[in-house]
Tab-separated table of C-alpha atoms in Angstrom:
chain	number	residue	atom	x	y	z
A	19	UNK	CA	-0.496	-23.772	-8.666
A	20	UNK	CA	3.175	-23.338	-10.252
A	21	UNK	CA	4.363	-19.815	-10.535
A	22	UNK	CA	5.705	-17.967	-13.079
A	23	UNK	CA	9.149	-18.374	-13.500
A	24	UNK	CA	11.006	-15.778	-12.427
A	25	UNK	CA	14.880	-14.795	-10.623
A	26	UNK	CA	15.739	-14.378	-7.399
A	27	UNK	CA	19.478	-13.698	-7.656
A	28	UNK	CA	21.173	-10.763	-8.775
A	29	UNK	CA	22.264	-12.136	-12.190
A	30	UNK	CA	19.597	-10.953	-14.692
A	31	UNK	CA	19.948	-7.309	-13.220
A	32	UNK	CA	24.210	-7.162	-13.044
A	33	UNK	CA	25.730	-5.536	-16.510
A	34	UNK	CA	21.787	-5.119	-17.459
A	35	UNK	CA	22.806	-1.611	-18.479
A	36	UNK	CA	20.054	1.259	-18.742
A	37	UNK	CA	16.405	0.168	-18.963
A	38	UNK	CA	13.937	2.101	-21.071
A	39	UNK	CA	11.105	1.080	-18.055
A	40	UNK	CA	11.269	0.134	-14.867
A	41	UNK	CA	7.567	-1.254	-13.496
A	42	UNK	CA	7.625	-1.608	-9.776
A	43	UNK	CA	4.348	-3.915	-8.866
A	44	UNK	CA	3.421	-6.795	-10.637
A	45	UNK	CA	-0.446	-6.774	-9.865
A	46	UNK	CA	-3.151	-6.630	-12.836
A	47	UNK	CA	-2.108	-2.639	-13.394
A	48	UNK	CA	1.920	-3.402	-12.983
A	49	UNK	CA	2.008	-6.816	-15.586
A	50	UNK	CA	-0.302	-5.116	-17.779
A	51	UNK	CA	1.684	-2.116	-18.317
A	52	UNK	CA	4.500	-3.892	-18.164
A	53	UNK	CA	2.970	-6.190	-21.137
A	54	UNK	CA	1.663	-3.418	-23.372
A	55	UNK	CA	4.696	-1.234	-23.388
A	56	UNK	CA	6.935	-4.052	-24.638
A	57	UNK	CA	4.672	-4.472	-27.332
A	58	UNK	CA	5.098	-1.194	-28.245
A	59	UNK	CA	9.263	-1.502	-28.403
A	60	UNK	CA	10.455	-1.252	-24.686
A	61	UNK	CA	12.920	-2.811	-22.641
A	62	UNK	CA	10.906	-3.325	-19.865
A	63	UNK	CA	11.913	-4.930	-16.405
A	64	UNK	CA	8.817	-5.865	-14.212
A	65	UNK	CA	9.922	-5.748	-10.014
A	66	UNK	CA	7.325	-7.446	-7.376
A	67	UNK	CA	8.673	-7.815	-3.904
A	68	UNK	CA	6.573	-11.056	-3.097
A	69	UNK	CA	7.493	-14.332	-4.364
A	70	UNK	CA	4.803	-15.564	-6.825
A	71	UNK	CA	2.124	-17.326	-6.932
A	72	UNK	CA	0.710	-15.048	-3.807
A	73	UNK	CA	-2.584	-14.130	-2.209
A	74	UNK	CA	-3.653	-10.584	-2.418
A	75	UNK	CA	-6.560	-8.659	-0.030
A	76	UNK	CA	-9.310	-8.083	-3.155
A	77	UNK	CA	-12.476	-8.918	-3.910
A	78	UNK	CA	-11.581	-11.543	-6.879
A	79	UNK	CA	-14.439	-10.517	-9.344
A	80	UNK	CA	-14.174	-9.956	-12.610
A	81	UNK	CA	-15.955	-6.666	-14.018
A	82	UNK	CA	-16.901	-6.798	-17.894
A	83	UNK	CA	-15.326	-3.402	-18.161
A	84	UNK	CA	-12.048	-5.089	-16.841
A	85	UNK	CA	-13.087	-7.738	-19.982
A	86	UNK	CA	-13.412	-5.455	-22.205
A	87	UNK	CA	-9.907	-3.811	-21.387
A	88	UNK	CA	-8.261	-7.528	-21.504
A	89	UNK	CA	-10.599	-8.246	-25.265
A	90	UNK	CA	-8.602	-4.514	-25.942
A	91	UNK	CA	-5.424	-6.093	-25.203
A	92	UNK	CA	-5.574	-9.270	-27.264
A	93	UNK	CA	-5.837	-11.217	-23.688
A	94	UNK	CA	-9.800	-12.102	-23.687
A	95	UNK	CA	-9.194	-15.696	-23.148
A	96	UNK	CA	-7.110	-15.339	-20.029
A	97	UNK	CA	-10.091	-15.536	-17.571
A	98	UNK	CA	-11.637	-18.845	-19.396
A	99	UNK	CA	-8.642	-20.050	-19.161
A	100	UNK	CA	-7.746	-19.691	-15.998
A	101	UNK	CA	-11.294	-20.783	-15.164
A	102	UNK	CA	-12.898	-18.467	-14.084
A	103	UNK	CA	-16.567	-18.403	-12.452
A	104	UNK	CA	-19.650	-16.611	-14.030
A	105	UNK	CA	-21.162	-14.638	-11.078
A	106	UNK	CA	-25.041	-13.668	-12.024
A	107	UNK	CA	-26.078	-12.419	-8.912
A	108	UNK	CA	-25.404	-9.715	-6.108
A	109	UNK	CA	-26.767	-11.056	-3.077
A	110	UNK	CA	-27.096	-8.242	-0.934
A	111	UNK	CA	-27.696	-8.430	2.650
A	112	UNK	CA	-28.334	-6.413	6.446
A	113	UNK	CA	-30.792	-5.154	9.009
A	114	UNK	CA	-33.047	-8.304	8.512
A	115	UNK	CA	-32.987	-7.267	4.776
A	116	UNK	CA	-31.705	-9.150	1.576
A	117	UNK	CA	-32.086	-8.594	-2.317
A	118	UNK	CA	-31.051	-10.274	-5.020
A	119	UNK	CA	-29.847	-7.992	-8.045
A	120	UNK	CA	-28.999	-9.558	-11.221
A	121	UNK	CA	-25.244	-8.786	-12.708
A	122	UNK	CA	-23.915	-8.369	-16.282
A	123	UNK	CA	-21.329	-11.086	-17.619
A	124	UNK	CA	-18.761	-10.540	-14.160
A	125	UNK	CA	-16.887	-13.401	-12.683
A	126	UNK	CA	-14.737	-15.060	-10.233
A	127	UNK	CA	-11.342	-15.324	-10.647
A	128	UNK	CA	-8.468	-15.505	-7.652
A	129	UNK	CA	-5.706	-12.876	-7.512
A	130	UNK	CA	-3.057	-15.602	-7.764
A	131	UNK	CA	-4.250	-17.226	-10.596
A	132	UNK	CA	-5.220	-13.762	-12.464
A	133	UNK	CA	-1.693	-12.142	-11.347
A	134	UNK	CA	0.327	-14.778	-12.685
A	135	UNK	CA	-1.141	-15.846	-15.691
A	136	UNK	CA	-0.700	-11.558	-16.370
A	137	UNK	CA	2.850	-12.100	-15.309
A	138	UNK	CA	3.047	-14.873	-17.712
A	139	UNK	CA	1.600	-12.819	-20.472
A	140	UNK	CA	4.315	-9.779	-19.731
A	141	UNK	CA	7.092	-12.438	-20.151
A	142	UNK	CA	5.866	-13.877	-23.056
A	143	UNK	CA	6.165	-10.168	-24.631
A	144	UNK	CA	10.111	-10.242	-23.566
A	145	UNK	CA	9.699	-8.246	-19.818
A	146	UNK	CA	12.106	-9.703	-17.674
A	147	UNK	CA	10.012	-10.604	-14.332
A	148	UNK	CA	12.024	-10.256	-10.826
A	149	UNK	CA	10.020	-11.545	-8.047
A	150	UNK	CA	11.549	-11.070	-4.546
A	151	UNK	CA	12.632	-7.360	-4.969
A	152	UNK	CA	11.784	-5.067	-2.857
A	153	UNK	CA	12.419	-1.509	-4.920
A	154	UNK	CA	12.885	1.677	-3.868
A	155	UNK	CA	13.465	4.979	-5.840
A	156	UNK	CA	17.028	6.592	-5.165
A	157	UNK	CA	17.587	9.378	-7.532
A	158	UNK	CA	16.223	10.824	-10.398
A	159	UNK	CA	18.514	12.604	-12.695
A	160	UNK	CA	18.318	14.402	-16.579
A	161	UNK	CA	19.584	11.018	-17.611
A	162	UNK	CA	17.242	8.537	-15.911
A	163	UNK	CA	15.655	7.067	-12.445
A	164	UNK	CA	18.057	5.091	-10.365
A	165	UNK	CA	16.263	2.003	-8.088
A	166	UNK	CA	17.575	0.461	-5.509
A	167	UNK	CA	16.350	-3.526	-5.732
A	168	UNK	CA	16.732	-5.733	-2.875
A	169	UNK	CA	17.541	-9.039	-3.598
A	170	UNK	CA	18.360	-12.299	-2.134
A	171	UNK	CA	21.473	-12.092	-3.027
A	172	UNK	CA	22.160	-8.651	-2.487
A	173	UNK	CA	20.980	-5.271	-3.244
A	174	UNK	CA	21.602	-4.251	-7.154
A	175	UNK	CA	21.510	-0.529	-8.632
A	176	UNK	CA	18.794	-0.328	-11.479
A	177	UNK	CA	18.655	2.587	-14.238
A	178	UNK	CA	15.550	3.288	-16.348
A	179	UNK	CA	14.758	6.037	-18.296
A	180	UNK	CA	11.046	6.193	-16.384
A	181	UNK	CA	9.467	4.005	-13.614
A	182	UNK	CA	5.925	3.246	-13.472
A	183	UNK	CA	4.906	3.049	-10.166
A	184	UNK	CA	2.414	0.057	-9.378
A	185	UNK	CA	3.077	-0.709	-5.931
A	186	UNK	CA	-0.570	0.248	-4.675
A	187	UNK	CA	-1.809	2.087	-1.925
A	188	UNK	CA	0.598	4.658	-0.172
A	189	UNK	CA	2.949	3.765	-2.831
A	190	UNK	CA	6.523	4.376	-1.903
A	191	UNK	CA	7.729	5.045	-5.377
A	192	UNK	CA	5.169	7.799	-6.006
A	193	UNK	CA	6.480	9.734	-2.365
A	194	UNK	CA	9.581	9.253	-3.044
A	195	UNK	CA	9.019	11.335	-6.012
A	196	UNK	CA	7.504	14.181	-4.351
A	197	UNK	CA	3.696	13.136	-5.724
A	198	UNK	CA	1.853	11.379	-2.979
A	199	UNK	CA	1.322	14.448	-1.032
A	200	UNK	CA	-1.809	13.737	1.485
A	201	UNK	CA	-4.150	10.707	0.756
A	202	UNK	CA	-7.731	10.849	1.767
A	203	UNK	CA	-8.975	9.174	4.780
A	204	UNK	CA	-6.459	7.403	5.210
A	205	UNK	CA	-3.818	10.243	6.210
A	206	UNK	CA	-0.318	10.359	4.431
A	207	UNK	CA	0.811	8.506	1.741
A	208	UNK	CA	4.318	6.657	1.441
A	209	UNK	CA	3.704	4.256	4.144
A	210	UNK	CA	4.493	0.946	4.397
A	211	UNK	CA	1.632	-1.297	3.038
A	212	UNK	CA	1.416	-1.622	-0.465
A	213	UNK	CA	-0.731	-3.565	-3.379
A	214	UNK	CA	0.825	-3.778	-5.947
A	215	UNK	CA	3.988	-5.000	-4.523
A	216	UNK	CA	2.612	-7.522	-2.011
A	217	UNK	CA	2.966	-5.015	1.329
A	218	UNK	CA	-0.250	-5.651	2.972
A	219	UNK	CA	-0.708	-5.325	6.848
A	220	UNK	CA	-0.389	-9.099	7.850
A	221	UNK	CA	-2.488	-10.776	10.155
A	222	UNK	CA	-1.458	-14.307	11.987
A	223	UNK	CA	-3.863	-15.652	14.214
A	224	UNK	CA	-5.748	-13.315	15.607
A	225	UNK	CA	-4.509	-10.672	13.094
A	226	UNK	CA	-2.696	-7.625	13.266
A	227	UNK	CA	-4.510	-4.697	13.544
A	228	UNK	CA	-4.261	-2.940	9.316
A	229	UNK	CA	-3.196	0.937	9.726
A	230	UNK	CA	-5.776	3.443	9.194
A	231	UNK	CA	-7.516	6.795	10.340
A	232	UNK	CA	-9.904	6.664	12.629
A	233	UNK	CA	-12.361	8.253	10.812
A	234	UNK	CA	-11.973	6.069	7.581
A	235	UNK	CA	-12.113	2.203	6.206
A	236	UNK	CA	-9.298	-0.255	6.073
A	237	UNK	CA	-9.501	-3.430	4.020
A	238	UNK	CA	-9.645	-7.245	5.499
A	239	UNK	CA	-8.994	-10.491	3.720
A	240	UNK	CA	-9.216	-14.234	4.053
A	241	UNK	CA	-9.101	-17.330	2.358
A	242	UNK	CA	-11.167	-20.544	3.658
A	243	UNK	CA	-10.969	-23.668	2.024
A	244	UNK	CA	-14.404	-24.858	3.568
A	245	UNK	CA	-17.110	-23.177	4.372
A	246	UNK	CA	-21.217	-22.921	4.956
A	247	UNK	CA	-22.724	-24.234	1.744
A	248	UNK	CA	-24.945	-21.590	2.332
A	249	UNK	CA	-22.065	-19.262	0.340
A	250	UNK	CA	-22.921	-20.678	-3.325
A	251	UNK	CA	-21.036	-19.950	-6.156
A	252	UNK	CA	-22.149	-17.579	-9.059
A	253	UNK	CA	-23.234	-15.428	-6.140
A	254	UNK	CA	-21.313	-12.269	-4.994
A	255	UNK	CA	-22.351	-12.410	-1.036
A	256	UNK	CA	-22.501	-8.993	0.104
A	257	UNK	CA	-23.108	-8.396	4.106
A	258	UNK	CA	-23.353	-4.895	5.234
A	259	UNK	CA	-23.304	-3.556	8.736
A	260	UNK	CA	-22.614	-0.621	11.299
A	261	UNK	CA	-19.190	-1.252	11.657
A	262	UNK	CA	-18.574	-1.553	7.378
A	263	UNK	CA	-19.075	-4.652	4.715
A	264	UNK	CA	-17.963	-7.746	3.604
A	265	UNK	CA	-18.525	-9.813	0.318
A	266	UNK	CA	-17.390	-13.124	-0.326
A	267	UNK	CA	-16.955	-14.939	-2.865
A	268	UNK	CA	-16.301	-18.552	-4.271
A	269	UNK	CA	-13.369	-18.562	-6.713
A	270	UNK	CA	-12.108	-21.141	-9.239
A	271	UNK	CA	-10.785	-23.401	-7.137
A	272	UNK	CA	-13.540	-23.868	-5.267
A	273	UNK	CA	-12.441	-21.513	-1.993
A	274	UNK	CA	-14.517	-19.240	-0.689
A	275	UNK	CA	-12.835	-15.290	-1.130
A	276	UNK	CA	-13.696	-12.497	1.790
A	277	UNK	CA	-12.587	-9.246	1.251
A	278	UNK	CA	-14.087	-6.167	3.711
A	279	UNK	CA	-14.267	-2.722	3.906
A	280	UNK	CA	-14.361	-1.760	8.015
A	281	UNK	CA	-14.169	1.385	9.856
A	282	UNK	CA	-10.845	1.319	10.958
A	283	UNK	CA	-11.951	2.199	14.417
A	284	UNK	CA	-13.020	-1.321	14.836
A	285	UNK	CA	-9.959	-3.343	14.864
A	286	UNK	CA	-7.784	-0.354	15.921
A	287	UNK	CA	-7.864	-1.301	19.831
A	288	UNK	CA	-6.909	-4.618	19.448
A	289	UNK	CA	-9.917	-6.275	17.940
A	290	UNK	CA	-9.449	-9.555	15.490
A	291	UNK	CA	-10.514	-8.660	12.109
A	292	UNK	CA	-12.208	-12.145	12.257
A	293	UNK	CA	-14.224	-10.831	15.021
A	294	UNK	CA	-14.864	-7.540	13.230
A	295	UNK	CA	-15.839	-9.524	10.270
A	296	UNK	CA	-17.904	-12.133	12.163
A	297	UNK	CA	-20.134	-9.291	13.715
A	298	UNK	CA	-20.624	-8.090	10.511
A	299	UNK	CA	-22.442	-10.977	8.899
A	300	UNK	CA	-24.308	-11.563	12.414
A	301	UNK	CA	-25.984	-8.439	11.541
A	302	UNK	CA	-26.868	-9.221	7.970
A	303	UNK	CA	-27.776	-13.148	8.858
A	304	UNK	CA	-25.661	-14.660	6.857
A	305	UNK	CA	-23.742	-18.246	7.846
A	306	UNK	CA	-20.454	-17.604	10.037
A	307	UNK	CA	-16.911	-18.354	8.872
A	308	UNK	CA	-15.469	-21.851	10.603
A	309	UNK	CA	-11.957	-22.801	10.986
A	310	UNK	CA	-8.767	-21.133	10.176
A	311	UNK	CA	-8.737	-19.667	6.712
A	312	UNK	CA	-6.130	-20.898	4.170
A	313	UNK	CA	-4.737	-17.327	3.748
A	314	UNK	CA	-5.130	-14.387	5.775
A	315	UNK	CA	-6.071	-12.651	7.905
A	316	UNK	CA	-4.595	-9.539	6.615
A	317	UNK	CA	-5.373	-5.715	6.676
A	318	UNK	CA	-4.538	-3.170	4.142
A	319	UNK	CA	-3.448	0.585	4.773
A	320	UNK	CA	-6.789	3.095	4.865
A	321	UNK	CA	-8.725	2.833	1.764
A	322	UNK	CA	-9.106	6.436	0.832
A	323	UNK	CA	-6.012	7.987	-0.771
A	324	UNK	CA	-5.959	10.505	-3.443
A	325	UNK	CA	-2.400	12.107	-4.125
A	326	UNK	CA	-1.802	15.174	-5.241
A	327	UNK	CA	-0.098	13.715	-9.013
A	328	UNK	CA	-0.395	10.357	-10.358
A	329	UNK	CA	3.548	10.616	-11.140
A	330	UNK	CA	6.291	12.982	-10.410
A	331	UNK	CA	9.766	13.249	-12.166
A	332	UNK	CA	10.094	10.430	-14.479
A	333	UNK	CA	7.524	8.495	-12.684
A	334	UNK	CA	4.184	7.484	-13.708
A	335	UNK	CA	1.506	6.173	-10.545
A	336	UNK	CA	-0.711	3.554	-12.043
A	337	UNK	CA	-3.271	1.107	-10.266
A	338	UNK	CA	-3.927	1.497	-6.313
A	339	UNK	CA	-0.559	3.919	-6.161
A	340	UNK	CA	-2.557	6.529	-8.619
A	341	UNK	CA	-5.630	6.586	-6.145
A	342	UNK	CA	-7.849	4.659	-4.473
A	343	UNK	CA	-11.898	4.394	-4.012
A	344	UNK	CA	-13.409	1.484	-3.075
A	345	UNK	CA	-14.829	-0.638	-5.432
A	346	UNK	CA	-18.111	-2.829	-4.931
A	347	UNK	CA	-18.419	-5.340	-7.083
A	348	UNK	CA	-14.898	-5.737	-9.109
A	349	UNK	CA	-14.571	-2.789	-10.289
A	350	UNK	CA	-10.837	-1.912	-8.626
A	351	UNK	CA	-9.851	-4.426	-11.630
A	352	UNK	CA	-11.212	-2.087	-14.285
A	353	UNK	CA	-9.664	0.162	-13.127
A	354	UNK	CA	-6.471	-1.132	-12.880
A	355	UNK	CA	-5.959	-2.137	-16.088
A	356	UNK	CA	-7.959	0.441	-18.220
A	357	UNK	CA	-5.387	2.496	-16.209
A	358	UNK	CA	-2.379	0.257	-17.701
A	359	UNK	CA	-3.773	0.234	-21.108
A	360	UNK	CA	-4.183	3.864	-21.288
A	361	UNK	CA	-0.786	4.298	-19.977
A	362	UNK	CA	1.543	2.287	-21.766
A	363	UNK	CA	1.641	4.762	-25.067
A	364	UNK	CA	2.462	8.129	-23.267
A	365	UNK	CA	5.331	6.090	-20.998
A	366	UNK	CA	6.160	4.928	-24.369
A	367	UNK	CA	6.569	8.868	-25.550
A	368	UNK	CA	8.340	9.764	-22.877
A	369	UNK	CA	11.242	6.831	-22.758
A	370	UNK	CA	11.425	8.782	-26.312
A	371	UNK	CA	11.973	11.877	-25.010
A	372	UNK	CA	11.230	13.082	-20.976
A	373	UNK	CA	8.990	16.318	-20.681
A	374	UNK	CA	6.303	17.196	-18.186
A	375	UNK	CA	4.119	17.475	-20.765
A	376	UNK	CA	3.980	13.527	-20.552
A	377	UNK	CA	3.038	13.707	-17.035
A	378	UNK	CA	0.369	16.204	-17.295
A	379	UNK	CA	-1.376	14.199	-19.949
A	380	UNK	CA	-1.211	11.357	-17.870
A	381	UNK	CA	-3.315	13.137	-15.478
A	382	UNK	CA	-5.705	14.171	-17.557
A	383	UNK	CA	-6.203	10.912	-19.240
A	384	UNK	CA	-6.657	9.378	-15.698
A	385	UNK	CA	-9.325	11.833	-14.624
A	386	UNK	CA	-11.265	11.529	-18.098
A	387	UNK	CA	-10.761	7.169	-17.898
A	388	UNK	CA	-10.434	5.717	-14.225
A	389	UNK	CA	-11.533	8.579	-12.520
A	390	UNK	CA	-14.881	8.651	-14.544
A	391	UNK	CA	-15.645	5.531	-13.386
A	392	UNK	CA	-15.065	5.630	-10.175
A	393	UNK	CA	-17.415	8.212	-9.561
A	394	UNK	CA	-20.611	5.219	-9.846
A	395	UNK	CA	-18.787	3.595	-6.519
A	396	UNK	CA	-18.799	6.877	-4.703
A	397	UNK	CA	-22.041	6.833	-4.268
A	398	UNK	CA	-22.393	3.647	-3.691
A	399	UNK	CA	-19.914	3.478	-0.886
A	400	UNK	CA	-21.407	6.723	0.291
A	401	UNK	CA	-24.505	5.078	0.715
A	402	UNK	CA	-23.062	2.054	2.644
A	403	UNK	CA	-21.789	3.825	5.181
A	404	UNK	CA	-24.833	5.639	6.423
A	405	UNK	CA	-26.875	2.863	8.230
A	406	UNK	CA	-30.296	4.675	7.635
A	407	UNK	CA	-29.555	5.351	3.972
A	408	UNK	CA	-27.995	1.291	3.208
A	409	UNK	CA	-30.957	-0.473	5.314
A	410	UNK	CA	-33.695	2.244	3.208
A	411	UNK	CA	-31.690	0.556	0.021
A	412	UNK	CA	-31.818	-2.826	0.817
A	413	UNK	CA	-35.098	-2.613	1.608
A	414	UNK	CA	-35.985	-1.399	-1.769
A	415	UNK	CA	-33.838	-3.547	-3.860
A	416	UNK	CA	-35.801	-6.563	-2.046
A	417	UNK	CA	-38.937	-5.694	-3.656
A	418	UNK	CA	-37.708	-3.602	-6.270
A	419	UNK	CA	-34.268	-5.251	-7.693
A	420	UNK	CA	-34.443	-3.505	-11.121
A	421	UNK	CA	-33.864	-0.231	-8.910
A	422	UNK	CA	-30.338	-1.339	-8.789
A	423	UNK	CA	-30.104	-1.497	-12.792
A	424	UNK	CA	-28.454	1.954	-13.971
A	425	UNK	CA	-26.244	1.392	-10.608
A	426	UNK	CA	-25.161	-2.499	-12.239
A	427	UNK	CA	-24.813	-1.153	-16.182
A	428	UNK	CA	-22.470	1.648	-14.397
A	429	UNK	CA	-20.232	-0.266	-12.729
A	430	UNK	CA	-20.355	-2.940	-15.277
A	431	UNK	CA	-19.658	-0.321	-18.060
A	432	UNK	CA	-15.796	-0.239	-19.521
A	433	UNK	CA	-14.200	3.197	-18.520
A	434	UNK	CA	-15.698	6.240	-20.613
A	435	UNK	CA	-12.471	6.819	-22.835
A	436	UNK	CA	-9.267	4.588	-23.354
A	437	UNK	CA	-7.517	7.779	-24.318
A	438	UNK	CA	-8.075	7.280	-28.052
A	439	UNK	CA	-6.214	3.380	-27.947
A	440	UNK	CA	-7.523	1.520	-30.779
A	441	UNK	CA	-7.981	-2.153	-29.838
């Protein structure tokens, strides 16, 4: 799969003068804000420290309410073409257990073909796209936020009047501006592993053990080009277990996507996250993984982070970097870009004019949009991770599936309020 095009040498960025946005992350919630706000006028330069096309820990589905948010945007083609899966049915297994509950209109669509076709769609709108820079916040002055870009050809200064920090979970951006303060279970936020940005705990081999409280979940991921048949397509797999869950899923290409929530107790002595993941769908009966995967393994940092202010200073936290619960069945994608889209118009008000008024209405548009929504996967995550209470469910949904239905219409739902955008 070709890339977008993008620069690697400092060219683009020398005598680039003052930006009106700077977007560090170019995952769904980075490109799309990146995308919207130069629609609406801006002189936007989009930063991603990984070199694209790239592989990203995630569940690759598809919500409708992500969708609806991409209809919203004038980009409700991009899945189809990128061609993406229909997925109609959740099977859900563990404890000698399985249902099957029907879904509403998701699909299956790989990070590196959804990224960069969102990439594309940012460039097409005039945002310059610089893959392989790493960026870090330096100052922030009356005048505008100064980045520090790594680059292959050498580090370059960057000025903008605000930065809209997409760089995922523990995001560096957001505690360098004094807004991360403590994240959830996962401890303290501005470390090193990062979403949006590509700065995932990597895993060779046997796989490096992802950082992470003991008393919370970290993520895993793989790729495998072949696997059990068993693992059929327009099916999200979902395996559940003591130790956490795993849900794979077959993608447009034909590869079979595993993404898993774990306690991060179990590979924090030393224990493969292909083992950890291997017990896990022992437990629910479903067919092992063979071979070496294509991509992976890798870890993320600990899933539960929740800082104090999406944003500090000129800065505006968007995506994973704005906070983090774990999705089930595609909904971190919703959220992401309903996120974005709500965005983009007060970062457009404040490259007008900086006040802290911008940043508190951020925050309450965020509570009243993504964090709304995310309040239907609390309780199913909740759930999952009490053994008694996630075998008592499983057991139900077997006989009863339609149980499952306001659960599926409220994950499947759009986010409550796009903060008055028209579409």
């Amino acid at each position: 799969m070709a890339g977008p095009e993008s620069t690697t040498t400092p060219g683009p960025l020398q005598g680039s003068g003052m930006w009106d946005v700077a977007v560090v992350g170019a995952g769904p919630a980075g490109a799309l804000a990146a995308r919207e706000l130069a629609r609406l006028g801006c002189r936007v330069v989009l930063l991603e420290r990984q070199e694209f096309p790239r592989w990203k820990v995630c569940g690759a589905c598809l919500s409708p309410g992500a969708q609806d948010v991409l209809r919203r945007a004038g980009l409700g083609d991009l899945p189809a073409q990128q061609g993406a899966r229909p997925l109609e049915i959740l099977r859900l297994g563990g404890w000698s257990s399985t249902a099957h509950v029907p879904l509403r209109g998701s699909l299956a669509l790989s990070r590196g073909a959804f990224d960069t076709a969102l990439v594309e769609a940012a460039r097409a709108e005039g945002v310059l796209f610089v893959s392989g820079a790493g960026a870090r916040l330096e100052e922030v002055t009356p005048e505008g936020a100064q980045l520090r870009v790594g680059l292959e050809g050498g580090a370059q200064e960057v000025t903008a009047g605000v930065v809209v920090a997409a760089d995922g979970l523990r995001s560096g951006i957001l505690a360098r501006c004094g807004g991360a303060g403590r994240g959830g279970d996962g401890g303290a936020a501005g470390g090193s592993g990062r979403e949006g940005d590509g700065g995932e705990a990597r895993g060779g081999g046997r796989g490096a053990p992802p950082t992470g409280s003991e008393s919370g979940k970290v993520g895993l991921g793989a790729v495998f080009a072949e696997a059990d048949p068993g693992y059929t397509a327009g099916v999200i797999h979902m395996a559940v277990g003591a130790e956490g869950y795993v849900g794979l899923v077959r993608t447009e290409d034909g590869h079979l996507n595993v993404g898993a929530a774990v306690r991060a107790a179990a590979v924090g002595r030393g224990r493969p996250p292909a083992e950890v993941v291997a017990a896990i769908l022992r437990e629910a009966s479903f067919p092992s993984l063979e071979g070496e995967p294509v991509e992976g393994w890798r870890g993320t940092p600990g899933l539960g982070y929740h800082p104090r202010m999406p944003g500090g200073e000129r800065v505006f936290a968007v995506g994973d970097a704005a906070g983090y619960v774990e999705p089930f069945t595609g909904e971190g994608m919703s959220w992401a870009l309903a996120g974005a889209w709500t965005l983009a118009p007060i970062v457009r008000r404040a490259v007008d004019g900086w006040s802290h008024h911008h940043l508190e209405e951020w925050r309450h548009a965020y509570g009243h949009t993504v964090g709304r929504a995310q309040r239907v996967c609390r309780g199913a995550v909740w759930t999952l991770g009490r053994p008694r209470l996630s075998r008592a469910a499983i057991r139900l949904l077997s006989v009863l599936p339609q149980a499952a239905a306001p659960f599926v219409a409220g994950a499947a739902s759009p986010p409550p309020s796009l903060a008055g955008r028209a579409s």
